[in-house]
Amino acid sequence: MKKIIYLSLCLIYMVIFSACSSNSTDNEETHLDITENSTTQRIVAEATTEYNVPNPVGKETLQYPSQNDFFTYDVYESYVEITGSVEEDLTGELIIPETLEDLPVRSIGDGAFGGPGAGLTKPGYSISSLILPDNLYQISADAFYKCEKLKSITFGQGLMTIGDYAFFETGIIYIEIPDHVTEIGLSAFSGCKNLEKAALGKSMTKVPESMFNGCTQLSNVVWNGNIATIELNAFYGTAFETIDLPNTVTTIESYAFRSMKNLKEFTFPDSVSAVGSYVLADCTSLQKVTIGKGISSLPDKIFSGSSSILELIIPSNVTDISSDIFGERGLTAYSTPTIYGEKGSEAAKFASLKGLTFKIMEN
């Protein structure tokens, strides 16, 4: 009898032990699953946060101004903006550091190294070359204004913004806009009389107002990207003999190509549908102009002062031609252009009105 009771108790203990072990294992497995899921979620969250970090420049609170042996700068929550230099006159190569006080240098402030003129007398006037880090987001207005001895710039690939007049009247010879740049201010490179070639970034959708105004040696542009708009005065006074616009351009604003003294021939791509006044005004060497198939109207004074035009090709899609396309002086100071178009078209009517030779356009 005792033996039976003993065996029964053993069986009960075994059942209880088995149940506890099973329970413990289930709990342990559940705990591991939660840990793995939690870890996975944390990694995903960190990756997402890293990927979606916005540009903080201009959105954070100034913590304190500071300086070292070379630069003056403002410290923000997560970045530094360089505001100038403690040196009285910087010469030679200027290298902007990646970090200051263990924070990334994201911005160069307004007028930080601007040269003489417009109330700016800053120490960057004699800089000859400039190297910028990849983590720099912004070059603010007037940052290198009238640094006339500045010949070369190496932009960082993270650059997003170039401010108004940032490189106005500098001595640069060639520029390559980084692909991340989406915002360029008024006259950012205007008056750069040594600039010969410019490569535009892939994120640019416009050539901003007066970007190359007065760049009297500029004769080569690499378009890249998807330029849709050429703004007011963008290429005013540049040195192109011909300029091949990409077929992404839809709008050309007033004065965009005015006073291009070397320009001999100009073709509006078929993609262009809007053209402003004075677009090709005072181009005194211009001899041939071809209007694209997307343009329906030629505005007043579009060719004002361009006195050498010999051939003006106007397709039938142009249904409105201002009587004043040659400006206030009319045709009195001009060679006599021949109008090419289709029979019965607006071009034919315009030629008859102005007493110009009209010829049927060849297909």
Coordinates of C-alpha atoms in Angstrom, one line a residue:
M1 CA 0.0 0.0 0.0
K2 CA 2.8 2.4 1.0
K3 CA 4.5 1.5 -2.3
I4 CA 1.4 2.4 -4.3
I5 CA 1.1 5.8 -2.5
Y6 CA 4.8 6.5 -3.1
L7 CA 4.5 5.8 -6.8
S8 CA 1.4 8.0 -7.1
L9 CA 3.2 10.9 -5.4
C10 CA 6.1 10.5 -7.8
L11 CA 3.8 10.6 -10.8
I12 CA 2.1 13.8 -9.5
Y13 CA 5.5 15.5 -9.0
M14 CA 6.6 14.5 -12.5
V15 CA 3.4 16.0 -14.0
I16 CA 3.8 19.2 -12.1
F17 CA 7.5 19.5 -13.0
S18 CA 6.7 18.8 -16.7
A19 CA 4.0 21.5 -16.7
C20 CA 6.3 24.1 -15.1
S21 CA 9.1 23.3 -17.5
S22 CA 6.8 23.6 -20.5
N23 CA 5.4 26.9 -19.1
S24 CA 8.9 28.3 -18.6
T25 CA 9.9 27.4 -22.1
D26 CA 6.8 29.0 -23.6
N27 CA 7.5 32.2 -21.6
E28 CA 11.1 32.2 -22.6
E29 CA 10.2 31.7 -26.3
T30 CA 7.6 34.5 -26.1
H31 CA 10.2 36.8 -24.4
L32 CA 12.7 36.1 -27.2
D33 CA 10.2 36.9 -29.9
I34 CA 9.3 40.2 -28.3
T35 CA 13.0 41.1 -28.0
E36 CA 13.7 40.4 -31.6
N37 CA 10.6 42.3 -32.7
S38 CA 11.6 45.2 -30.5
T39 CA 15.1 45.2 -31.8
T40 CA 13.9 45.1 -35.4
Q41 CA 11.5 48.0 -34.8
R42 CA 14.2 50.0 -33.2
I43 CA 16.7 49.5 -36.1
V44 CA 14.0 50.4 -38.6
A45 CA 13.0 53.5 -36.6
E46 CA 16.7 54.6 -36.4
A47 CA 17.2 54.1 -40.1
T48 CA 14.0 56.0 -40.9
T49 CA 15.0 58.9 -38.6
E50 CA 18.5 59.0 -40.2
Y51 CA 17.0 59.1 -43.7
N52 CA 14.3 61.7 -43.0
V53 CA 16.5 64.2 -41.0
P54 CA 15.4 67.6 -42.4
N55 CA 17.8 70.5 -43.2
P56 CA 18.0 72.3 -39.8
V57 CA 19.5 75.5 -41.1
G58 CA 17.4 78.5 -40.2
K59 CA 15.0 76.4 -38.1
E60 CA 17.0 76.1 -34.8
T61 CA 17.7 78.5 -31.9
L62 CA 21.0 80.2 -31.6
Q63 CA 22.8 78.8 -28.5
Y64 CA 25.8 81.2 -28.4
P65 CA 28.3 83.0 -30.7
S66 CA 31.9 81.8 -30.6
Q67 CA 35.3 81.9 -32.2
N68 CA 38.6 80.1 -32.5
D69 CA 42.0 81.3 -33.8
F70 CA 40.7 81.6 -37.3
F71 CA 36.9 81.7 -37.6
T72 CA 34.0 83.5 -35.9
Y73 CA 30.8 81.3 -35.8
D74 CA 27.4 80.8 -34.3
V75 CA 26.5 77.6 -32.5
Y76 CA 23.0 76.2 -32.9
E77 CA 21.5 73.0 -31.5
S78 CA 22.8 70.6 -34.1
Y79 CA 25.1 72.6 -36.4
V80 CA 27.5 75.6 -36.7
E81 CA 27.2 78.6 -39.0
I82 CA 30.5 80.4 -39.9
T83 CA 30.0 84.1 -39.7
G84 CA 33.5 85.4 -40.7
S85 CA 37.1 85.3 -39.7
V86 CA 39.2 86.9 -36.9
E87 CA 41.9 87.6 -39.5
E88 CA 42.1 91.1 -40.9
D89 CA 42.7 89.9 -44.5
L90 CA 42.5 86.3 -45.7
T91 CA 44.8 85.4 -48.6
G92 CA 45.4 82.2 -50.6
E93 CA 43.3 79.0 -50.2
L94 CA 40.4 79.0 -47.7
I95 CA 39.3 75.6 -46.5
I96 CA 36.0 75.5 -44.6
P97 CA 36.2 72.8 -41.9
E98 CA 33.7 69.9 -41.6
T99 CA 33.1 70.5 -37.9
L100 CA 33.6 73.1 -35.1
E101 CA 33.0 72.2 -31.5
D102 CA 32.1 68.7 -32.5
L103 CA 29.2 69.9 -34.6
P104 CA 28.9 69.9 -38.4
V105 CA 29.4 73.2 -40.2
R106 CA 26.1 73.5 -42.2
S107 CA 26.1 77.1 -43.2
I108 CA 28.2 80.1 -44.2
G109 CA 26.4 83.2 -43.0
D110 CA 25.4 86.5 -44.7
G111 CA 28.4 88.5 -45.8
A112 CA 30.8 86.2 -43.9
F113 CA 33.7 86.7 -46.3
G114 CA 32.3 89.4 -48.5
G115 CA 34.7 91.9 -50.0
P116 CA 34.5 95.7 -50.4
G117 CA 31.4 97.4 -51.6
A118 CA 27.8 97.8 -50.4
G119 CA 28.9 98.4 -46.9
L120 CA 30.8 95.1 -46.8
T121 CA 34.5 95.3 -45.9
K122 CA 35.3 91.8 -44.8
P123 CA 38.5 89.7 -44.7
G124 CA 37.8 87.4 -47.6
Y125 CA 38.7 89.9 -50.3
S126 CA 42.0 88.3 -51.2
I127 CA 41.0 84.6 -51.1
S128 CA 42.2 82.9 -54.3
S129 CA 40.5 79.5 -53.9
L130 CA 37.8 78.0 -51.8
I131 CA 37.2 74.4 -50.7
L132 CA 33.8 73.5 -49.0
P133 CA 32.9 70.3 -47.1
D134 CA 30.3 67.8 -48.2
N135 CA 28.2 68.5 -45.0
L136 CA 27.7 72.2 -45.8
Y137 CA 24.0 72.8 -46.7
Q138 CA 23.9 76.6 -47.3
I139 CA 25.9 79.5 -48.6
S140 CA 24.1 82.7 -47.5
A141 CA 23.6 86.0 -49.2
D142 CA 26.8 88.0 -50.0
A143 CA 28.9 85.3 -48.4
F144 CA 31.8 85.9 -50.9
Y145 CA 30.5 89.2 -52.4
K146 CA 33.2 90.9 -54.5
C147 CA 36.0 88.6 -53.6
E148 CA 37.6 89.5 -56.9
K149 CA 40.7 87.3 -56.5
L150 CA 38.7 84.2 -55.9
K151 CA 39.5 82.0 -59.0
S152 CA 38.3 78.5 -58.1
I153 CA 35.6 76.9 -55.9
T154 CA 35.3 73.3 -54.9
F155 CA 31.7 72.8 -53.8
G156 CA 30.7 70.1 -51.3
Q157 CA 28.2 67.6 -52.7
G158 CA 25.7 68.2 -49.9
L159 CA 25.1 71.8 -50.8
M160 CA 21.4 72.8 -51.2
T161 CA 21.2 76.6 -51.2
I162 CA 23.2 79.5 -52.6
G163 CA 22.0 82.9 -51.5
D164 CA 21.6 86.2 -53.3
Y165 CA 24.8 87.8 -54.6
A166 CA 26.8 85.0 -52.9
F167 CA 29.6 85.0 -55.5
F168 CA 28.8 88.4 -57.1
E169 CA 31.8 89.8 -59.1
T170 CA 34.2 87.1 -58.0
G171 CA 37.1 86.0 -60.3
I172 CA 35.9 82.4 -60.8
I173 CA 36.7 80.8 -64.1
Y174 CA 34.6 77.6 -64.0
I175 CA 31.8 76.5 -61.7
E176 CA 30.0 73.1 -61.3
I177 CA 26.8 73.4 -59.3
P178 CA 26.3 70.3 -57.1
D179 CA 23.4 68.0 -57.9
H180 CA 21.6 68.6 -54.6
V181 CA 21.3 72.4 -55.1
T182 CA 17.6 73.3 -55.5
E183 CA 17.7 77.0 -54.6
I184 CA 19.9 79.7 -56.0
G185 CA 19.2 83.4 -55.2
L186 CA 19.2 86.6 -57.2
S187 CA 22.5 87.4 -59.1
A188 CA 24.4 84.6 -57.3
F189 CA 27.2 84.6 -60.0
S190 CA 26.5 87.9 -61.8
G191 CA 29.4 90.1 -62.8
C192 CA 31.9 87.3 -62.8
K193 CA 33.9 88.6 -65.7
N194 CA 36.4 85.7 -65.9
L195 CA 33.7 83.0 -65.8
E196 CA 34.0 80.9 -69.0
K197 CA 32.1 77.7 -68.3
A198 CA 29.3 76.7 -66.0
A199 CA 27.8 73.2 -65.3
L200 CA 24.3 73.3 -63.9
G201 CA 23.2 70.7 -61.2
K202 CA 20.7 67.9 -61.9
S203 CA 18.2 69.3 -59.3
M204 CA 17.9 72.7 -60.9
T205 CA 14.6 73.4 -62.6
K206 CA 15.4 77.0 -63.5
V207 CA 18.3 79.4 -64.3
P208 CA 17.5 82.0 -61.7
E209 CA 17.1 85.8 -62.2
S210 CA 20.4 87.4 -63.3
M211 CA 22.4 84.3 -62.4
F212 CA 25.0 85.0 -65.1
N213 CA 24.2 88.7 -65.8
G214 CA 27.3 90.4 -66.9
C215 CA 29.5 87.3 -67.1
T216 CA 31.1 88.7 -70.3
Q217 CA 33.4 85.7 -71.0
L218 CA 30.8 83.0 -70.4
S219 CA 30.3 81.0 -73.6
N220 CA 29.8 77.4 -72.5
V221 CA 27.0 75.9 -70.3
V222 CA 26.4 72.3 -69.5
W223 CA 22.7 72.0 -68.8
N224 CA 22.3 68.6 -67.0
G225 CA 19.0 68.4 -65.0
N226 CA 15.6 69.6 -66.1
I227 CA 15.7 73.3 -66.7
A228 CA 12.1 74.5 -67.3
T229 CA 12.5 78.3 -66.8
I230 CA 15.1 80.8 -67.8
E231 CA 14.4 83.8 -65.6
L232 CA 14.8 87.6 -66.1
N233 CA 18.3 88.7 -67.2
A234 CA 19.7 85.2 -66.7
F235 CA 22.3 85.3 -69.5
Y236 CA 22.3 89.1 -70.1
G237 CA 25.6 90.2 -71.6
T238 CA 27.2 86.8 -71.9
A239 CA 29.6 85.8 -74.7
F240 CA 27.8 82.9 -76.5
E241 CA 27.9 82.8 -80.3
T242 CA 25.2 80.2 -80.2
I243 CA 23.4 78.7 -77.3
D244 CA 21.6 75.3 -77.5
L245 CA 18.7 75.2 -75.1
P246 CA 17.5 71.8 -73.9
N247 CA 14.0 70.7 -74.9
T248 CA 12.9 70.8 -71.2
V249 CA 12.7 74.6 -71.3
T250 CA 9.1 75.9 -71.5
T251 CA 9.4 79.6 -70.3
I252 CA 11.9 82.3 -71.2
E253 CA 11.4 85.5 -69.3
S254 CA 12.1 89.1 -70.4
Y255 CA 15.7 90.2 -71.0
A256 CA 17.0 86.6 -70.6
F257 CA 19.5 86.8 -73.5
R258 CA 19.7 90.6 -74.0
S259 CA 22.9 92.3 -75.1
M260 CA 24.7 89.1 -76.1
K261 CA 27.0 90.9 -78.5
N262 CA 28.6 87.8 -80.0
L263 CA 25.3 85.8 -80.6
K264 CA 24.9 85.0 -84.3
E265 CA 22.1 82.4 -84.3
F266 CA 19.3 81.5 -81.9
T267 CA 16.7 78.7 -82.0
F268 CA 13.8 78.5 -79.7
P269 CA 13.2 74.8 -78.9
D270 CA 9.7 73.4 -79.7
S271 CA 9.2 72.9 -75.9
V272 CA 9.1 76.7 -75.3
S273 CA 5.6 78.1 -75.0
A274 CA 6.1 81.4 -73.2
V275 CA 8.5 84.2 -74.2
G276 CA 8.9 87.6 -72.6
S277 CA 9.7 91.1 -74.0
Y278 CA 13.3 92.0 -74.9
V279 CA 14.4 88.4 -74.8
L280 CA 16.8 88.9 -77.7
A281 CA 17.1 92.7 -77.6
D282 CA 20.4 94.4 -78.4
C283 CA 22.1 91.3 -79.8
T284 CA 23.9 93.3 -82.4
S285 CA 25.5 90.3 -84.2
L286 CA 22.4 88.2 -84.4
Q287 CA 21.6 87.2 -87.9
K288 CA 19.2 84.2 -87.8
V289 CA 16.3 83.4 -85.4
T290 CA 14.1 80.3 -85.6
I291 CA 10.9 80.3 -83.6
G292 CA 9.8 76.9 -82.2
K293 CA 6.5 75.1 -82.7
G294 CA 5.3 75.7 -79.1
I295 CA 5.2 79.5 -79.3
S296 CA 1.9 81.1 -80.3
S297 CA 2.8 84.8 -79.7
L298 CA 5.8 87.1 -80.3
P299 CA 5.7 89.9 -77.7
D300 CA 6.7 93.5 -78.3
K301 CA 10.4 94.5 -78.5
I302 CA 11.6 90.9 -78.4
F303 CA 14.2 91.9 -81.0
S304 CA 14.6 95.5 -80.1
G305 CA 18.1 96.8 -81.1
S306 CA 19.1 93.5 -82.7
S307 CA 19.9 95.3 -86.0
S308 CA 21.7 92.6 -87.9
I309 CA 18.9 90.0 -88.3
L310 CA 18.7 88.7 -91.8
E311 CA 16.5 85.6 -91.4
L312 CA 13.5 85.3 -89.1
I313 CA 11.8 81.9 -89.4
I314 CA 8.2 81.9 -88.0
P315 CA 6.1 78.7 -88.3
S316 CA 2.3 78.8 -88.6
N317 CA 1.7 78.0 -84.9
V318 CA 2.5 81.7 -84.2
T319 CA -0.8 83.4 -84.5
D320 CA 0.0 86.7 -82.8
I321 CA 2.9 88.9 -83.7
S322 CA 3.3 92.3 -82.1
S323 CA 3.8 95.1 -84.6
D324 CA 6.5 96.4 -82.3
I325 CA 8.8 93.3 -82.2
F326 CA 11.7 95.4 -83.5
G327 CA 11.2 98.1 -80.8
E328 CA 10.7 101.8 -80.8
R329 CA 13.1 102.5 -83.7
G330 CA 11.2 100.0 -85.9
L331 CA 13.2 98.9 -88.9
T332 CA 14.9 102.2 -89.7
A333 CA 18.2 101.2 -88.1
Y334 CA 18.2 97.6 -89.2
S335 CA 19.4 95.5 -92.1
T336 CA 16.3 94.2 -93.9
P337 CA 15.3 90.8 -92.5
T338 CA 13.6 88.2 -94.6
I339 CA 10.6 86.5 -93.0
Y340 CA 10.2 82.8 -93.6
G341 CA 6.8 81.2 -93.0
E342 CA 3.8 79.4 -94.5
K343 CA 1.4 80.8 -97.1
G344 CA -1.4 82.7 -95.5
S345 CA 0.1 82.6 -92.1
E346 CA 0.5 85.4 -89.5
A347 CA 4.1 85.6 -90.6
A348 CA 3.1 86.4 -94.2
K349 CA 0.7 89.1 -93.0
F350 CA 3.4 90.6 -90.8
A351 CA 5.9 90.7 -93.6
S352 CA 3.3 92.4 -95.9
L353 CA 2.5 95.0 -93.1
K354 CA 6.1 95.9 -92.6
G355 CA 7.1 95.8 -96.3
L356 CA 9.5 92.9 -95.7
T357 CA 10.5 90.1 -98.1
F358 CA 8.5 86.9 -97.4
K359 CA 9.6 83.5 -98.5
I360 CA 7.8 80.1 -98.1
M361 CA 9.5 78.1 -95.3
E362 CA 11.0 74.9 -96.5
N363 CA 9.9 71.8 -94.7

